[in-house]
Short mmCIF file of C-alpha atoms and ligand atoms in Angstrom, two decimals:
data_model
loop_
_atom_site.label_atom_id
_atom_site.label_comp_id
_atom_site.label_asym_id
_atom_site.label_seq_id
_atom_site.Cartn_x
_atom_site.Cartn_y
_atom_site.Cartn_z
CA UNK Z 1 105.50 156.05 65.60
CA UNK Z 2 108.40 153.67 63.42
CA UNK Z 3 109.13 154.36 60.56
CA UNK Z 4 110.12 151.75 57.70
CA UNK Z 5 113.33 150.96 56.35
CA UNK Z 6 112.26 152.65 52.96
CA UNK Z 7 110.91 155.86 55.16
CA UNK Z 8 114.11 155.45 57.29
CA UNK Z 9 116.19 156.00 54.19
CA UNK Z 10 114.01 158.85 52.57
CA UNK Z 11 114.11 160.64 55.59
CA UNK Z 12 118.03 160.12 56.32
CA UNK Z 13 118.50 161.53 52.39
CA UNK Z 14 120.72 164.64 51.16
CA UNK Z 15 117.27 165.02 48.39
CA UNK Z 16 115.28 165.20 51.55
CA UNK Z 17 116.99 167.03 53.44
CA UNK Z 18 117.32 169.88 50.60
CA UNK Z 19 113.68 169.32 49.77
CA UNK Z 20 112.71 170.20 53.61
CA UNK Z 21 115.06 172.85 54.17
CA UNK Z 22 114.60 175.22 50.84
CA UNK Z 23 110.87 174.22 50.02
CA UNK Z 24 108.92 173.09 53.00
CA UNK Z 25 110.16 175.10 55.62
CA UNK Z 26 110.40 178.04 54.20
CA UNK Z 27 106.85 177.89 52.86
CA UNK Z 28 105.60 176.58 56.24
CA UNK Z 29 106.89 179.56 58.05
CA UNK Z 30 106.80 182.25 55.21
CA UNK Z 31 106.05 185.49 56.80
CA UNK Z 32 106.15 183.91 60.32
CA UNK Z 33 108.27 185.55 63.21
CA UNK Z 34 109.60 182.49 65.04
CA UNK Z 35 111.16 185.08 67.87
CA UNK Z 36 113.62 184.21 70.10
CA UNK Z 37 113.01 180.53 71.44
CA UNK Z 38 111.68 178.08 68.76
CA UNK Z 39 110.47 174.43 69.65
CA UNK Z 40 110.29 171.89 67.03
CA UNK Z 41 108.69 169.22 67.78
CA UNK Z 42 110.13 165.50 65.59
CA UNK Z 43 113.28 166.71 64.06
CA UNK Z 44 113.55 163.44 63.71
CA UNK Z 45 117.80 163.55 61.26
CA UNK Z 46 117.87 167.61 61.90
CA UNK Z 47 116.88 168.74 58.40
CA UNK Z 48 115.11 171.98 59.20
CA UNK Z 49 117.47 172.54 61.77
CA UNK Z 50 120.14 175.13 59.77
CA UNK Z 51 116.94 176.67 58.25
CA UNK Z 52 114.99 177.34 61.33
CA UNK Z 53 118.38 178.25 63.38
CA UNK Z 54 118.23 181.65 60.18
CA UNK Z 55 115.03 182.46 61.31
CA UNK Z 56 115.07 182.09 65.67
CA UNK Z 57 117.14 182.99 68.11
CA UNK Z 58 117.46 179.90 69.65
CA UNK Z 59 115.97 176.61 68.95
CA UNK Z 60 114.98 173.12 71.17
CA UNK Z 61 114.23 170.02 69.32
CA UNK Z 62 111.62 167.19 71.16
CA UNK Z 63 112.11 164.49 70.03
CA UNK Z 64 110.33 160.83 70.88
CA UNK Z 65 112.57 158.29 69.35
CA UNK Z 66 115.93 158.12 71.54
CA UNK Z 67 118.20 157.17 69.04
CA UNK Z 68 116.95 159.82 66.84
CA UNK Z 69 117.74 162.27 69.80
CA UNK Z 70 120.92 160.73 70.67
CA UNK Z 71 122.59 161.14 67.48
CA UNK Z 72 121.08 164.54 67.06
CA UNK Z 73 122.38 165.77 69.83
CA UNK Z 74 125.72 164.26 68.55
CA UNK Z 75 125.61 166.01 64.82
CA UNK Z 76 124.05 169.24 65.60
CA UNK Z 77 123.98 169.93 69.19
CA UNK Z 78 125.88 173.32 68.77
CA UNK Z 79 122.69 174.12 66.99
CA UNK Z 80 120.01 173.18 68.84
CA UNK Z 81 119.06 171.81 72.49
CA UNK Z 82 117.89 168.50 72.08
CA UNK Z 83 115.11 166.85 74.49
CA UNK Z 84 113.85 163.69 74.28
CA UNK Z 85 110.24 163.40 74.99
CA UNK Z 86 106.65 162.96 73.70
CA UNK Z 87 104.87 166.05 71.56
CA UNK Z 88 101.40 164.71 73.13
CA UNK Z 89 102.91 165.46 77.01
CA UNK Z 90 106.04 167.41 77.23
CA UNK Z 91 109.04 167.57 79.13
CA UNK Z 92 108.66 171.75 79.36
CA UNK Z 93 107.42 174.23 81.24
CA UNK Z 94 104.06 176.58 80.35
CA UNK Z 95 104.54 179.89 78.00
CA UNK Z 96 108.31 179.16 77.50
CA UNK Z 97 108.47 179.05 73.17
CA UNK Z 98 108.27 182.34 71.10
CA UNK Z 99 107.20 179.67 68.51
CA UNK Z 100 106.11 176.18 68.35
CA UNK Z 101 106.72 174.21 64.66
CA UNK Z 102 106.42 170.83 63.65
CA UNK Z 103 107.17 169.20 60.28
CA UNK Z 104 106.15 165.89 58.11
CA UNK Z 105 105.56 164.39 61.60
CA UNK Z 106 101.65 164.78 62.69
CA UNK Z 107 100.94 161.93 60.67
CA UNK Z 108 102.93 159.51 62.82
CA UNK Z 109 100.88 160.67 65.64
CA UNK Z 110 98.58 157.17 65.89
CA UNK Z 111 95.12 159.03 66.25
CA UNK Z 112 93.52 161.89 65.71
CA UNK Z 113 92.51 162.32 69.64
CA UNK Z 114 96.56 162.09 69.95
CA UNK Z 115 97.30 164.78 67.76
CA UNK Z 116 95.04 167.17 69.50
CA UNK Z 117 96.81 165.99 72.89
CA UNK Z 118 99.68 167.73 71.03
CA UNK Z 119 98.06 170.73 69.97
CA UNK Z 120 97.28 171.65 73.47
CA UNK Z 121 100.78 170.59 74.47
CA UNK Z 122 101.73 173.17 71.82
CA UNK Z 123 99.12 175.90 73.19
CA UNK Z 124 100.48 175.08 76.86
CA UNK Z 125 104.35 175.73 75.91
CA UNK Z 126 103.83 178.98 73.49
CA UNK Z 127 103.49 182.42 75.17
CA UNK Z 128 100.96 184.03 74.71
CA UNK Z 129 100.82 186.03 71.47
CA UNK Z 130 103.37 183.13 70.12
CA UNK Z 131 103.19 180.97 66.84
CA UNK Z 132 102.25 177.40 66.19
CA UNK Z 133 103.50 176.50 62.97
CA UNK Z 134 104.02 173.76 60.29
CA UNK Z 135 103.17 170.92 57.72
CA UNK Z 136 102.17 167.72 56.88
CA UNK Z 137 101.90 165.57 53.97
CA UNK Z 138 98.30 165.18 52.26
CA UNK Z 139 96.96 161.74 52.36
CA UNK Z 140 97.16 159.95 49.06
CA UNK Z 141 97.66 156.42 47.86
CA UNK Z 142 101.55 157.54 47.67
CA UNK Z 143 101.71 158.86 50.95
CA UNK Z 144 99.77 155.40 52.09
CA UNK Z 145 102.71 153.97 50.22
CA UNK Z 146 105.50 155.24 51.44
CA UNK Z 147 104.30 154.42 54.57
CA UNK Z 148 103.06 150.45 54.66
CA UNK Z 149 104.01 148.67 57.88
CA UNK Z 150 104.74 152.36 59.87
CA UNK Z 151 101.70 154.85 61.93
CA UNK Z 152 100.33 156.65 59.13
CA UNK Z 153 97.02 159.08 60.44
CA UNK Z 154 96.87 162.24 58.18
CA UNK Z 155 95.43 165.45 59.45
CA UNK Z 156 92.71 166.10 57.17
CA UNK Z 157 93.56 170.10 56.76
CA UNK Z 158 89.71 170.79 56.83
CA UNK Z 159 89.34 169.79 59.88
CA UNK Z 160 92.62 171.50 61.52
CA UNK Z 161 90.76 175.19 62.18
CA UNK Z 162 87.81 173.62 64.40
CA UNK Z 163 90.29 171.72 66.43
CA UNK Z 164 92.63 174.35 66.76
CA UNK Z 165 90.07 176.75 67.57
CA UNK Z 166 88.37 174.98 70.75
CA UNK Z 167 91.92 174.69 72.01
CA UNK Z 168 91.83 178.26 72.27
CA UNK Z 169 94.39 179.25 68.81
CA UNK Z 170 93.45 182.33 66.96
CA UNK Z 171 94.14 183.61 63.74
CA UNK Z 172 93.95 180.03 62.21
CA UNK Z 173 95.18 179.99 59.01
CA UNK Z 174 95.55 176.98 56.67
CA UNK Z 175 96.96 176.43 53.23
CA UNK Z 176 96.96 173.12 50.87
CA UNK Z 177 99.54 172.48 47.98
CA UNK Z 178 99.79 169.74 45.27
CA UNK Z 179 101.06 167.15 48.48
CA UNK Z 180 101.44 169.15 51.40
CA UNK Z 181 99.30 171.62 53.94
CA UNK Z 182 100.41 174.09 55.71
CA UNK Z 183 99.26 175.69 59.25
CA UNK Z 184 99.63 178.68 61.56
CA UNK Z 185 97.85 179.95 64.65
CA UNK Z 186 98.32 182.18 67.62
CA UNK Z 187 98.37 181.85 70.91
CA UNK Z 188 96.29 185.03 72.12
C1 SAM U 1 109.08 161.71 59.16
S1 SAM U 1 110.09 162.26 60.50
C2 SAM U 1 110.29 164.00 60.08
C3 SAM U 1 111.51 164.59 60.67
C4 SAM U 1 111.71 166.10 60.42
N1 SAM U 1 110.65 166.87 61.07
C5 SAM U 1 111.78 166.43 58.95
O1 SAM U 1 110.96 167.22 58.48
O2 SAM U 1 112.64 165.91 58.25
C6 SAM U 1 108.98 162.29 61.92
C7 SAM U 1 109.72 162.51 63.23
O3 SAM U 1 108.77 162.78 64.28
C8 SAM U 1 109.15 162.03 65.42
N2 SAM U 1 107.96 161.85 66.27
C9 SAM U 1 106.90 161.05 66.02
N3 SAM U 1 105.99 161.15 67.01
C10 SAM U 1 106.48 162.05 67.89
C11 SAM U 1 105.99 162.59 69.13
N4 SAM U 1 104.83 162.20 69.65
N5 SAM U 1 106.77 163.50 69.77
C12 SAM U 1 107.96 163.89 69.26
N6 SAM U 1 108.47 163.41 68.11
C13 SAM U 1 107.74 162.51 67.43
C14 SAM U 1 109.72 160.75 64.83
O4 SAM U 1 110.50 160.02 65.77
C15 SAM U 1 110.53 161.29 63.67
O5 SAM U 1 111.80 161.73 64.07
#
């Protein structure tokens, strides 16, 4: 789940910041109704949280690391309801979230069998008829890089619709770019 000192930094950045909340967001969620309750799960600094507050009524952050909830609760908690708490066995009651949206964070999950753990976490939370949403970083030597000494378990995208489908998700839809993937599913 750490991150490095060199992640740490990237992560805490103005570039990344801008990069998360103009380009990866809004291509995440493009075309996605995030309704009136929106969980997302590792805001780890708050980047997406000015874009995502544009696009949901309200929105509750999860996040694991307590000093990363602590201070977010300090910077932005006008903005956004901050819980601290595990994405693989939440804090939160069944069919609360309109939507359900993660970002740059599956990959710190530590194994796949984890990550699915959250998925169904995710399922459990949304209503039904509600959105599960986000992106991840592709696995590359950079990615591998920019990660030495911290969790680092990409989601191979091809194998995201099978094990979002036997959770029960419909209308699975997933999307690769030069060094990202993108995902979306329903909750029937
Ligand atoms: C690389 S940061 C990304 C932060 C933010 N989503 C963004 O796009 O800038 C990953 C975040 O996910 C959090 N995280 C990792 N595992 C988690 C889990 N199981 N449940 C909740 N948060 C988790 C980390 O503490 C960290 O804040």
């Amino acid at each position: 789940m750490g991150m490095n000192i060199f992640h740490r930094y990237l992560c805490r950045s103005s570039a990344w910041e801008r990069a998360s909340a103009t380009r990866i967001v809004p291509w995440a969620v493009e075309s996605i109704p995030l309704g009136d309750n929106a969980l997302e799960i590792g805001p780890g600094y708050g980047a997406n949280v000015r874009t995502l507050r544009e696009r949901a009524g309200a929105l509750t952050g999860l996040e694991i690391d307590p000093a990363l909830a602590t201070r977010l609760r300090e910077k932005q908690g006008g903005q956004v309801r901050v819980i601290e708490g595990d994405g693989t066995a939440m804090p939160l009651p069944d069919r609360e979230f309109s939507s359900v949206l993660c970002f740059t964070m599956l990959h710190h999950v530590p194994a796949p069998a984890r990550q699915d753990e959250l998925f169904a976490e995710a399922f459990r939370v949304l209503r039904p008829g509600g959105m599960f949403a986000g992106s991840d970083g592709l696995d590359s030597f950079a990615f591998r890089l920019m990660h030495l000494g911290d969790t680092c378990v990409p989601v191979p995208p091809g194998t995201l619709t099978d094990r979002l489908a036997r959770l029960g998700f419909t209308d699975i839809e997933i999307g690769t770019g030069p060094t990202m993937f993108r995902f979306r599913a329903r909750r029937p």
